[in-house]
Short mmCIF file of C-alpha atoms in Angstrom, two decimals:
data_model
loop_
_atom_site.label_atom_id
_atom_site.label_comp_id
_atom_site.label_asym_id
_atom_site.label_seq_id
_atom_site.Cartn_x
_atom_site.Cartn_y
_atom_site.Cartn_z
CA UNK A 18 -26.64 118.15 33.80
CA UNK A 19 -27.25 114.17 32.82
CA UNK A 20 -26.69 113.14 36.32
CA UNK A 21 -29.59 115.17 37.57
CA UNK A 22 -31.80 112.66 36.20
CA UNK A 23 -30.47 110.20 38.70
CA UNK A 24 -29.70 112.99 41.61
CA UNK A 25 -32.88 115.28 41.75
CA UNK A 26 -36.54 115.05 43.31
CA UNK A 27 -38.10 112.92 45.84
CA UNK A 28 -38.37 109.71 43.43
CA UNK A 29 -34.40 109.58 43.15
CA UNK A 30 -34.00 109.20 46.83
CA UNK A 31 -32.91 105.53 46.39
CA UNK A 32 -30.26 106.68 43.84
CA UNK A 33 -28.97 109.11 46.60
CA UNK A 34 -29.17 106.60 49.35
CA UNK A 35 -26.44 104.45 47.53
CA UNK A 36 -24.46 107.72 46.68
CA UNK A 37 -24.40 108.04 50.45
CA UNK A 38 -23.34 104.57 50.67
CA UNK A 39 -20.21 105.58 48.85
CA UNK A 40 -19.61 107.96 51.18
CA UNK A 41 -20.56 111.25 49.08
CA UNK A 42 -21.53 114.26 50.82
CA UNK A 43 -24.50 116.32 49.74
CA UNK A 44 -22.31 118.76 48.21
CA UNK A 45 -20.39 116.01 46.34
CA UNK A 46 -23.89 114.87 45.07
CA UNK A 47 -24.92 118.08 44.12
CA UNK A 48 -21.73 118.79 41.60
CA UNK A 49 -21.45 117.34 37.98
CA UNK A 50 -20.57 113.61 38.51
CA UNK A 51 -17.02 113.15 36.25
CA UNK A 52 -16.29 109.43 35.57
CA UNK A 53 -12.47 108.96 35.77
CA UNK A 54 -11.89 105.89 33.58
CA UNK A 55 -8.54 104.04 34.73
CA UNK A 56 -6.53 101.74 32.98
CA UNK A 57 -4.39 101.12 35.84
CA UNK A 58 -3.03 97.36 36.41
CA UNK A 59 -0.05 95.75 37.84
CA UNK A 60 0.94 93.71 34.77
CA UNK A 61 1.31 96.44 32.27
CA UNK A 62 4.47 98.65 32.74
CA UNK A 63 2.52 101.39 30.93
CA UNK A 64 -0.11 101.49 33.36
CA UNK A 65 1.58 100.69 36.52
CA UNK A 66 1.81 104.49 37.35
CA UNK A 67 -1.88 105.14 36.58
CA UNK A 68 -2.76 105.32 40.20
CA UNK A 69 -0.89 108.46 40.42
CA UNK A 70 -2.18 109.97 37.16
CA UNK A 71 -5.55 109.24 38.41
CA UNK A 72 -5.23 110.79 41.77
CA UNK A 73 -3.92 113.94 39.83
CA UNK A 74 -7.05 113.79 37.40
CA UNK A 75 -9.18 113.61 40.67
CA UNK A 76 -7.85 116.58 42.26
CA UNK A 77 -8.14 118.88 39.21
CA UNK A 78 -11.90 117.65 38.76
CA UNK A 79 -12.62 118.74 42.34
CA UNK A 80 -10.62 121.67 42.21
CA UNK A 81 -12.62 122.84 39.33
CA UNK A 82 -16.10 122.37 40.95
CA UNK A 83 -16.56 118.36 40.03
CA UNK A 84 -17.18 115.20 41.73
CA UNK A 85 -14.50 112.67 40.33
CA UNK A 86 -15.55 108.99 40.36
CA UNK A 87 -13.24 106.16 39.17
CA UNK A 88 -14.19 102.95 37.47
CA UNK A 89 -11.75 100.54 35.59
CA UNK A 90 -10.89 99.83 31.82
CA UNK A 91 -9.07 96.58 31.17
CA UNK A 92 -5.34 96.51 29.37
CA UNK A 93 -3.34 93.81 27.77
CA UNK A 94 0.69 94.29 27.55
CA UNK A 95 1.45 93.65 23.78
CA UNK A 96 5.06 92.80 24.51
CA UNK A 97 3.99 90.34 27.27
CA UNK A 98 1.39 88.73 25.08
CA UNK A 99 3.62 88.81 22.18
CA UNK A 100 4.54 85.56 20.45
CA UNK A 101 1.98 83.07 21.58
CA UNK A 102 -1.82 82.42 22.10
CA UNK A 103 -2.02 85.73 24.39
CA UNK A 104 -1.64 88.18 21.50
CA UNK A 105 -5.08 86.82 19.84
CA UNK A 106 -6.42 88.63 22.89
CA UNK A 107 -4.78 92.17 22.31
CA UNK A 108 -6.65 93.80 19.48
CA UNK A 109 -10.01 92.26 20.52
CA UNK A 110 -9.69 94.23 23.85
CA UNK A 111 -10.52 97.25 21.89
CA UNK A 112 -13.70 96.69 21.44
CA UNK A 113 -14.31 95.16 24.89
CA UNK A 114 -12.70 98.41 26.58
CA UNK A 115 -15.30 100.50 24.31
CA UNK A 116 -18.20 98.38 25.22
CA UNK A 117 -17.51 98.43 28.72
CA UNK A 118 -16.85 102.10 29.26
CA UNK A 119 -19.83 102.59 27.24
CA UNK A 120 -21.98 100.67 29.49
CA UNK A 121 -20.53 101.93 32.78
CA UNK A 122 -20.98 105.46 31.62
CA UNK A 123 -24.49 104.99 30.45
CA UNK A 124 -25.64 102.88 33.78
CA UNK A 125 -24.44 105.57 36.09
CA UNK A 126 -25.38 108.89 34.30
CA UNK A 127 -21.91 110.54 34.29
CA UNK A 128 -21.70 113.98 33.34
CA UNK A 129 -18.50 114.06 31.77
CA UNK A 130 -15.46 111.85 31.32
CA UNK A 131 -11.47 111.67 31.76
CA UNK A 132 -9.96 108.77 30.05
CA UNK A 133 -6.79 107.40 31.61
CA UNK A 134 -5.12 104.91 29.40
CA UNK A 135 -1.53 104.35 27.85
CA UNK A 136 -1.02 101.26 26.07
CA UNK A 137 -1.99 99.99 22.88
CA UNK A 138 -5.47 99.21 22.36
CA UNK A 139 -6.64 101.34 25.32
CA UNK A 140 -6.32 104.70 23.71
CA UNK A 141 -8.20 103.50 20.66
CA UNK A 142 -10.83 101.96 22.60
CA UNK A 143 -11.27 104.97 24.81
CA UNK A 144 -11.52 106.92 21.90
CA UNK A 145 -14.05 104.90 20.36
CA UNK A 146 -16.39 105.07 23.43
CA UNK A 147 -15.78 108.60 23.75
CA UNK A 148 -17.26 109.13 20.26
CA UNK A 149 -20.09 106.83 21.18
CA UNK A 150 -21.08 108.38 24.57
CA UNK A 151 -20.53 112.00 23.17
CA UNK A 152 -19.95 113.52 27.07
CA UNK A 153 -17.51 116.16 27.58
CA UNK A 154 -14.31 113.95 27.61
CA UNK A 155 -10.27 114.65 28.20
CA UNK A 156 -7.71 112.18 27.54
CA UNK A 157 -4.53 112.05 29.83
CA UNK A 158 -2.24 108.96 29.12
CA UNK A 159 0.52 107.47 31.63
CA UNK A 160 3.32 108.77 29.22
CA UNK A 161 6.27 106.99 27.61
CA UNK A 162 9.02 105.23 29.31
CA UNK A 163 12.61 107.01 29.11
CA UNK A 164 15.18 104.98 26.83
CA UNK A 165 17.17 102.59 28.02
CA UNK A 166 21.16 102.56 27.41
CA UNK A 167 23.22 99.65 26.26
CA UNK A 168 27.11 100.47 25.34
CA UNK A 169 26.43 104.27 25.39
CA UNK A 170 23.55 103.89 22.87
CA UNK A 171 20.04 104.36 23.79
CA UNK A 172 17.39 101.29 23.71
CA UNK A 173 13.77 100.53 23.52
CA UNK A 174 11.82 97.43 23.10
CA UNK A 175 12.52 96.75 19.53
CA UNK A 176 16.10 96.51 20.99
CA UNK A 177 16.02 93.66 23.03
CA UNK A 178 13.76 92.01 20.46
CA UNK A 179 16.24 92.12 17.63
CA UNK A 180 18.85 91.06 20.33
CA UNK A 181 17.32 87.87 20.44
CA UNK A 182 17.68 87.20 16.81
CA UNK A 183 21.13 88.27 17.20
CA UNK A 184 21.96 85.82 20.00
CA UNK A 185 20.33 83.22 17.63
CA UNK A 186 22.54 84.00 14.93
CA UNK A 187 25.41 83.91 16.95
CA UNK A 188 26.18 87.55 16.76
CA UNK A 189 26.21 88.51 20.52
CA UNK A 190 26.87 86.39 23.60
CA UNK A 191 24.16 85.16 26.20
CA UNK A 192 25.70 87.83 28.54
CA UNK A 193 25.29 90.68 26.00
CA UNK A 194 21.58 89.59 25.55
CA UNK A 195 20.89 89.47 29.36
CA UNK A 196 22.34 92.98 29.63
CA UNK A 197 19.65 94.12 26.96
CA UNK A 198 17.15 92.25 28.75
CA UNK A 199 18.05 94.15 32.10
CA UNK A 200 18.63 97.60 30.57
CA UNK A 201 16.39 97.96 27.73
CA UNK A 202 13.02 98.97 29.63
CA UNK A 203 14.30 101.16 32.43
CA UNK A 204 11.39 102.94 33.92
CA UNK A 205 7.33 102.43 33.80
CA UNK A 206 5.73 104.34 30.76
CA UNK A 207 4.53 103.06 27.20
CA UNK A 208 7.62 101.56 25.42
CA UNK A 209 9.93 104.35 24.70
CA UNK A 210 9.83 104.40 20.74
CA UNK A 211 7.11 105.57 18.37
CA UNK A 212 5.38 102.33 18.83
CA UNK A 213 1.39 101.84 18.79
CA UNK A 214 1.07 103.02 22.35
CA UNK A 215 2.76 106.41 21.95
CA UNK A 216 1.68 106.82 18.22
CA UNK A 217 -2.03 106.88 19.55
CA UNK A 218 -1.19 109.24 22.37
CA UNK A 219 0.45 111.52 20.01
CA UNK A 220 -2.34 111.32 17.57
CA UNK A 221 -4.84 112.35 20.53
CA UNK A 222 -3.05 115.45 20.69
CA UNK A 223 -3.76 116.06 16.91
CA UNK A 224 -7.07 114.80 17.14
CA UNK A 225 -7.86 117.44 19.70
CA UNK A 226 -8.74 115.29 22.43
CA UNK A 227 -5.75 115.80 24.60
CA UNK A 228 -3.59 118.45 26.03
CA UNK A 229 -0.23 119.76 24.82
CA UNK A 230 2.41 117.12 26.12
CA UNK A 231 -0.19 114.09 26.30
CA UNK A 232 1.51 111.93 23.93
CA UNK A 233 5.25 112.69 24.84
CA UNK A 234 5.91 113.99 28.37
CA UNK A 235 7.58 110.80 30.09
CA UNK A 236 5.86 108.84 32.59
CA UNK A 237 8.50 109.73 35.22
CA UNK A 238 8.37 113.50 35.12
CA UNK A 239 6.44 115.36 37.30
CA UNK A 240 5.12 117.42 34.50
CA UNK A 241 3.03 114.18 33.68
CA UNK A 242 1.27 114.73 37.10
CA UNK A 243 0.78 118.30 36.40
CA UNK A 244 -0.75 117.57 33.21
CA UNK A 245 -3.02 115.32 34.58
CA UNK A 246 -4.48 118.08 37.09
CA UNK A 247 -4.82 120.39 34.19
CA UNK A 248 -7.00 117.27 32.44
CA UNK A 249 -9.43 117.41 35.48
CA UNK A 250 -9.85 121.01 35.38
CA UNK A 251 -10.09 121.05 31.30
CA UNK A 252 -13.03 118.64 31.49
CA UNK A 253 -15.04 120.65 34.00
CA UNK A 254 -14.62 123.86 31.36
CA UNK A 255 -15.75 121.48 28.49
CA UNK A 256 -18.69 120.66 30.58
CA UNK A 257 -19.55 124.35 31.05
CA UNK A 258 -19.15 124.99 27.53
CA UNK A 259 -20.66 121.91 26.16
CA UNK A 260 -17.88 121.02 23.88
CA UNK A 261 -18.28 117.46 22.89
CA UNK A 262 -16.02 114.73 21.40
CA UNK A 263 -18.02 114.86 18.10
CA UNK A 264 -17.39 118.51 18.02
CA UNK A 265 -13.94 117.91 18.30
CA UNK A 266 -13.16 114.35 16.15
CA UNK A 267 -14.66 115.82 12.87
CA UNK A 268 -13.34 114.71 9.53
CA UNK A 269 -11.03 117.60 9.54
CA UNK A 270 -9.72 116.48 12.75
CA UNK A 271 -9.25 112.81 11.44
CA UNK A 272 -7.29 114.22 8.45
CA UNK A 273 -5.25 116.05 10.78
CA UNK A 274 -4.45 113.02 12.64
CA UNK A 275 -3.34 111.06 9.74
CA UNK A 276 -1.35 113.99 8.61
CA UNK A 277 0.53 114.04 11.49
CA UNK A 278 0.63 110.40 11.58
CA UNK A 279 2.64 110.48 8.19
CA UNK A 280 4.91 113.24 9.47
CA UNK A 281 5.77 111.26 12.92
CA UNK A 282 6.13 108.00 11.27
CA UNK A 283 3.63 106.33 13.47
CA UNK A 284 2.69 102.57 14.09
CA UNK A 285 0.89 100.83 11.35
CA UNK A 286 -1.61 99.97 13.76
CA UNK A 287 -2.80 103.58 13.64
CA UNK A 288 -4.22 102.60 10.01
CA UNK A 289 -6.49 99.98 12.00
CA UNK A 290 -7.29 102.35 14.72
CA UNK A 291 -8.22 105.55 12.70
CA UNK A 292 -10.71 104.19 10.56
CA UNK A 293 -12.46 102.46 13.74
CA UNK A 294 -12.36 106.00 15.58
CA UNK A 295 -13.69 107.65 12.52
CA UNK A 296 -16.53 104.92 12.11
CA UNK A 297 -17.71 105.63 15.52
CA UNK A 298 -17.92 109.44 14.58
CA UNK A 299 -20.34 108.59 11.96
CA UNK A 300 -17.34 109.21 9.57
CA UNK A 301 -16.15 106.67 7.00
CA UNK A 302 -12.59 106.70 5.77
CA UNK A 303 -10.65 104.13 3.46
CA UNK A 304 -6.92 103.48 3.17
CA UNK A 305 -6.76 105.30 -0.29
CA UNK A 306 -7.18 108.64 1.96
CA UNK A 307 -4.06 107.45 3.69
CA UNK A 308 -1.81 107.67 0.19
CA UNK A 309 -3.56 110.68 -0.75
CA UNK A 310 -2.34 112.37 2.69
CA UNK A 311 1.15 110.63 2.15
CA UNK A 312 1.63 112.16 -1.08
CA UNK A 313 1.61 115.60 0.19
CA UNK A 314 2.83 115.17 3.76
CA UNK A 315 6.65 114.95 4.22
CA UNK A 316 8.19 112.77 7.14
CA UNK A 317 9.63 114.78 9.57
CA UNK A 318 10.76 112.47 12.43
CA UNK A 319 12.56 109.28 12.54
CA UNK A 320 12.13 107.92 16.00
CA UNK A 321 12.76 104.42 16.79
CA UNK A 322 12.57 102.04 15.51
CA UNK A 323 12.87 103.95 12.25
CA UNK A 324 15.97 105.98 13.73
CA UNK A 325 17.99 106.70 16.76
CA UNK A 326 15.70 109.19 18.63
CA UNK A 327 12.93 108.42 21.15
CA UNK A 328 9.68 110.10 22.47
CA UNK A 329 11.72 111.94 25.37
CA UNK A 330 13.71 113.88 22.85
CA UNK A 331 10.37 114.38 20.51
CA UNK A 332 9.14 116.10 23.62
CA UNK A 333 12.13 118.04 24.51
CA UNK A 334 12.10 119.40 20.80
CA UNK A 335 8.79 120.65 21.05
CA UNK A 336 6.39 117.52 20.85
CA UNK A 337 3.50 117.15 18.65
CA UNK A 338 2.27 120.73 18.51
CA UNK A 339 5.65 121.60 17.03
CA UNK A 340 5.44 118.91 14.57
CA UNK A 341 1.78 120.45 13.84
CA UNK A 342 3.33 124.02 13.60
CA UNK A 343 5.82 122.90 11.08
CA UNK A 344 3.21 121.31 8.83
CA UNK A 345 0.85 124.27 8.88
CA UNK A 346 3.84 126.07 7.25
CA UNK A 347 2.73 124.42 4.10
CA UNK A 348 -0.98 124.66 4.96
CA UNK A 349 -1.39 121.12 5.93
CA UNK A 350 -3.21 121.23 9.01
CA UNK A 351 -6.93 122.23 9.48
CA UNK A 352 -6.38 124.91 11.87
CA UNK A 353 -9.96 125.77 12.58
CA UNK A 354 -10.87 122.25 14.40
CA UNK A 355 -12.20 122.78 18.03
CA UNK A 356 -10.05 121.04 20.89
CA UNK A 357 -10.38 119.93 24.63
CA UNK A 358 -8.72 123.21 25.50
CA UNK A 359 -11.59 125.31 24.24
CA UNK A 360 -9.38 126.71 21.76
CA UNK A 361 -9.09 125.90 17.99
CA UNK A 362 -5.91 123.81 16.73
CA UNK A 363 -4.27 127.03 15.31
CA UNK A 364 -4.78 128.73 18.53
CA UNK A 365 -3.02 125.50 20.17
CA UNK A 366 0.12 125.54 18.04
CA UNK A 367 0.68 129.03 17.51
CA UNK A 368 4.43 129.94 18.69
CA UNK A 369 5.23 126.24 19.12
CA UNK A 370 8.71 126.37 18.01
CA UNK A 371 10.80 123.30 16.69
CA UNK A 372 13.64 123.28 19.16
CA UNK A 373 15.89 120.53 17.72
CA UNK A 374 16.04 120.18 13.90
CA UNK A 375 17.57 116.71 14.25
CA UNK A 376 14.37 115.29 16.12
CA UNK A 377 12.10 117.24 14.00
CA UNK A 378 13.33 118.08 10.46
CA UNK A 379 12.14 121.32 9.23
CA UNK A 380 9.21 121.30 6.64
CA UNK A 381 11.72 122.25 3.66
CA UNK A 382 14.27 119.78 4.79
CA UNK A 383 12.31 116.46 5.47
CA UNK A 384 13.67 112.83 5.93
CA UNK A 385 11.30 112.24 2.78
CA UNK A 386 8.77 114.35 0.67
CA UNK A 387 6.26 111.73 1.32
CA UNK A 388 4.59 110.46 4.69
CA UNK A 389 5.79 107.51 6.94
CA UNK A 390 2.94 105.00 6.19
CA UNK A 391 2.09 103.68 2.57
CA UNK A 392 -0.83 101.65 1.67
CA UNK A 393 0.20 99.18 -0.96
CA UNK A 394 -2.54 97.51 -3.64
CA UNK A 395 -2.58 94.78 -6.25
CA UNK A 396 -3.74 91.18 -6.78
CA UNK A 397 -2.43 90.00 -3.42
CA UNK A 398 -4.24 93.15 -1.66
CA UNK A 399 -7.05 94.44 -3.76
CA UNK A 400 -8.76 96.10 -0.48
CA UNK A 401 -5.06 97.18 0.92
CA UNK A 402 -2.18 96.37 2.84
CA UNK A 403 0.03 98.76 5.10
CA UNK A 404 3.75 99.24 5.60
CA UNK A 405 5.77 101.65 7.75
CA UNK A 406 7.54 102.97 4.77
CA UNK A 407 9.89 105.36 7.11
CA UNK A 408 11.33 102.33 8.64
CA UNK A 409 12.27 100.42 5.33
CA UNK A 410 15.74 100.31 4.44
CA UNK A 411 16.03 102.25 1.07
CA UNK A 412 17.37 98.71 -0.81
CA UNK A 413 14.14 97.26 0.18
CA UNK A 414 11.90 99.90 -1.04
CA UNK A 415 11.54 97.61 -4.20
CA UNK A 416 11.88 94.01 -3.58
CA UNK A 417 10.99 90.73 -5.68
CA UNK A 418 11.58 87.33 -4.45
CA UNK A 419 10.22 83.93 -3.67
CA UNK A 420 7.65 83.25 -1.30
CA UNK A 421 8.21 80.86 1.74
CA UNK A 422 4.74 80.26 3.08
CA UNK A 423 3.48 79.86 6.59
CA UNK A 424 -0.04 79.04 8.03
CA UNK A 425 0.82 80.69 11.13
CA UNK A 426 3.29 83.00 13.01
CA UNK A 427 5.10 79.94 15.03
CA UNK A 428 5.92 77.87 12.13
CA UNK A 429 7.70 81.03 10.52
CA UNK A 430 9.56 81.86 13.48
CA UNK A 431 10.74 78.17 13.72
CA UNK A 432 12.17 78.49 10.27
CA UNK A 433 13.99 81.91 10.79
CA UNK A 434 15.39 80.65 13.82
CA UNK A 435 16.71 77.17 11.93
CA UNK A 436 18.10 79.28 9.44
CA UNK A 437 15.80 78.47 6.65
CA UNK A 438 15.39 81.70 5.22
CA UNK A 439 17.75 83.12 3.09
CA UNK A 440 18.54 86.54 1.23
CA UNK A 441 15.93 87.49 -1.26
CA UNK A 442 13.15 85.54 0.49
CA UNK A 443 9.64 86.80 1.01
CA UNK A 444 8.17 85.46 4.16
CA UNK A 445 4.32 84.92 3.90
CA UNK A 446 2.56 84.45 6.95
CA UNK A 447 -1.25 83.87 6.56
CA UNK A 448 -4.27 82.79 8.67
CA UNK A 449 -3.45 85.56 11.17
CA UNK A 450 -5.78 88.00 9.99
CA UNK A 451 -8.76 89.45 12.32
CA UNK A 452 -11.13 86.30 11.42
CA UNK A 453 -8.07 83.99 10.62
CA UNK A 454 -6.11 84.40 14.02
CA UNK A 455 -8.52 85.28 15.09
CA UNK A 456 -7.53 88.60 16.58
CA UNK A 457 -4.89 90.00 14.02
CA UNK A 458 -1.64 88.91 16.05
CA UNK A 459 1.41 91.33 15.85
CA UNK A 460 4.66 89.57 14.02
CA UNK A 461 7.15 91.42 16.21
CA UNK A 462 9.20 88.41 16.70
CA UNK A 463 9.54 87.07 13.37
CA UNK A 464 10.19 90.51 11.90
CA UNK A 465 12.76 91.19 14.86
CA UNK A 466 14.27 88.08 14.22
CA UNK A 467 15.10 88.86 10.74
CA UNK A 468 16.49 92.24 11.41
CA UNK A 469 18.60 90.83 14.52
CA UNK A 470 20.08 87.91 11.97
CA UNK A 471 21.21 90.59 9.67
CA UNK A 472 18.75 89.77 6.88
CA UNK A 473 16.77 93.07 7.05
CA UNK A 474 18.55 94.56 3.75
CA UNK A 475 17.68 91.57 1.79
CA UNK A 476 14.35 89.47 3.29
CA UNK A 477 10.86 90.95 3.29
CA UNK A 478 7.73 89.84 5.44
CA UNK A 479 3.98 90.01 4.24
CA UNK A 480 1.06 89.10 6.48
CA UNK A 481 -2.76 89.48 6.99
CA UNK A 482 -1.63 89.68 10.46
CA UNK A 483 -0.38 92.82 11.61
CA UNK A 484 2.95 94.35 13.45
CA UNK A 485 3.90 95.99 16.68
CA UNK A 486 5.12 99.46 16.27
CA UNK A 487 8.31 98.30 17.18
CA UNK A 488 8.84 96.44 14.09
CA UNK A 489 11.03 97.93 10.98
CA UNK A 490 12.04 96.45 7.53
CA UNK A 491 10.10 95.50 4.66
CA UNK A 492 7.11 94.24 6.39
CA UNK A 493 3.83 94.58 4.76
CA UNK A 494 0.93 93.75 6.97
CA UNK A 495 -3.37 94.23 7.00
CA UNK A 496 -3.25 92.04 3.69
CA UNK A 497 -6.77 92.28 2.66
CA UNK A 498 -8.78 89.99 1.92
CA UNK A 499 -7.47 87.68 4.50
CA UNK A 500 -6.64 84.08 3.76
CA UNK A 501 -9.50 83.13 6.01
CA UNK A 502 -11.80 85.40 3.83
CA UNK A 503 -10.71 83.77 0.63
CA UNK A 504 -8.13 86.21 -0.27
CA UNK A 505 -5.29 85.53 -2.65
CA UNK A 506 -2.61 85.40 0.16
CA UNK A 507 -4.43 82.00 0.94
CA UNK A 508 -3.14 80.18 -2.45
CA UNK A 509 0.27 81.40 -2.72
CA UNK A 510 2.59 78.51 -2.98
CA UNK A 511 6.15 77.85 -2.08
CA UNK A 512 8.36 79.74 -4.36
CA UNK A 513 6.14 81.64 -6.20
CA UNK A 514 7.33 85.23 -6.71
CA UNK A 515 6.20 88.10 -5.22
CA UNK A 516 6.75 91.74 -6.16
CA UNK A 517 6.54 94.52 -3.60
CA UNK A 518 7.18 98.32 -4.80
CA UNK A 519 6.45 100.72 -1.82
CA UNK A 520 7.43 103.85 -3.89
CA UNK A 521 4.66 102.58 -6.39
CA UNK A 522 1.97 101.58 -3.87
CA UNK A 523 1.93 98.19 -5.30
CA UNK A 524 1.97 94.45 -4.17
CA UNK A 525 1.74 91.73 -6.56
CA UNK A 526 1.69 87.64 -6.72
CA UNK A 527 3.50 87.10 -10.19
CA UNK A 528 1.74 83.84 -11.10
CA UNK A 529 -0.11 83.52 -14.56
CA UNK A 530 -3.85 84.29 -14.15
CA UNK A 531 -4.92 80.90 -15.62
CA UNK A 532 -3.07 79.18 -12.87
CA UNK A 533 -4.54 81.38 -10.17
CA UNK A 534 -8.00 80.73 -11.41
CA UNK A 535 -7.47 77.14 -10.89
CA UNK A 536 -6.07 77.55 -7.49
CA UNK A 537 -8.83 79.76 -6.30
CA UNK A 538 -11.62 77.36 -7.67
CA UNK A 539 -10.29 74.56 -5.50
CA UNK A 540 -9.22 76.65 -2.57
CA UNK A 541 -11.03 75.95 0.80
CA UNK A 542 -9.99 78.49 3.51
CA UNK A 543 -8.38 76.68 6.63
CA UNK A 544 -10.55 76.95 9.88
CA UNK A 545 -9.87 76.43 13.60
CA UNK A 546 -11.95 75.37 16.64
CA UNK A 547 -12.88 78.44 18.41
CA UNK A 548 -14.76 79.21 21.61
CA UNK A 549 -15.44 82.03 24.08
CA UNK A 550 -14.94 85.58 23.05
CA UNK A 551 -12.75 84.65 20.21
CA UNK A 552 -15.57 82.93 18.36
CA UNK A 553 -17.85 85.82 18.68
CA UNK A 554 -15.23 88.19 17.82
CA UNK A 555 -14.08 86.20 14.46
CA UNK A 556 -17.95 85.88 13.59
CA UNK A 557 -18.64 89.65 13.76
CA UNK A 558 -15.19 91.20 12.80
CA UNK A 559 -14.64 93.04 9.33
CA UNK A 560 -11.28 92.99 7.46
CA UNK A 561 -8.18 95.02 8.58
CA UNK A 562 -8.42 97.55 5.45
CA UNK A 563 -11.76 98.80 7.25
CA UNK A 564 -10.11 99.10 10.72
CA UNK A 565 -11.18 95.41 11.96
CA UNK A 566 -14.26 96.70 13.40
CA UNK A 567 -17.17 94.65 14.59
CA UNK A 568 -20.33 94.47 12.50
#
């Protein structure tokens, strides 16, 4: 065992003295030391129940013969950070989480790990750490929030965001907005639609790093506690069998995750996180692979914000394994990949039946024959851009209109609120990329305002920033190269015609090449005064198309 180098022999008496200072008995010291990485805090609704999950994991580890020891990971609530400077500190925590977990695990010689994340950056950050450390590791999340209810209809976080737009447009009263405020997010857990947190927790199952139900069992269900106990037991079995993350997160497993991503219609943020996770595994993937997989993968789910079903209903319908079983009917899943269960993907999903064809469409009757995410290229995004195709209204799959240009989210939001955006427009928000933001802020407030004001069927939005999983509509993000790196988005001018064709995977600035050449010759990207972690991050981060990894 790795920890034996700290525990065994006379020369390690000082280490053992400190274990005794922790109150550990001789019996506990002699067992495998299992680090429980807890993202618990009291500011993120998706994390406020993680103390219960951690306690259950500890019990599972102890029952299976290990010694559980808890250490923390930070977490930012994207919803609370949204729309202000705080959102610059969301994506950047992914690397802080990976780095700090690596440091804690290596410094203390743990034999195995159980990761207990839930919300947006914690899951990919801890998957990155798991790949780096390559210790036997299991993931168990805190689970999704139950949907809220307003006027007899289910609601989620996107509902309150769009309600603000409806209020500003005079479509609902102050009293109705307050009702949404009070009823939209009724329980602890990750927000109830197929947003980034739930996307990544579901994809952890598809990767093979989480047990069945990790992505879908609601946070408030007792089954979540049982799952956590089983996760603690599973990591001890992995340790005995010497099954490690890089045995699980192979290239075929990454392809499985991308395939399930397309079928579920996950958040566009998965197109940042999966390349970053793959990179830590020594696997390089580019955005072209996403379109190749999308071309052959049907979209089987329209979960909020794309539709009116929620994660709790996906769980009742059979969960991620049922989706994978549907996909496997057409041979779209690599079934021989190893998983944290000690069994292959094929063994895991065998007999996992789709129990509700309204929630998970059968493979021969999908929402669309192509996947839920599309990568667009063209002169505006030669290195790629990303759109959640499954959440775009049919009439907006092809759109051409004049650019309305803003150099930050706040300016765009002010224009939308003031009624200055009209049908046909293409809102351009730049200098919000990984370097230019820095931190690649999510544009949920502008996109929700556009939808809430009734402009979702006539206005598109593009950005070198990114989107919340709660965003829906013709919203194209991750424009790469970004404005701060000299990308063409930096020279777009008010009134320029922009053409978006999602079925053809293209995005073009329709300006004469000679004019563009003159603009580029005189273009100097804008800079911002930076300090602290954001200054270091901006200096090291790559573009959105490569996963915003740190070089």
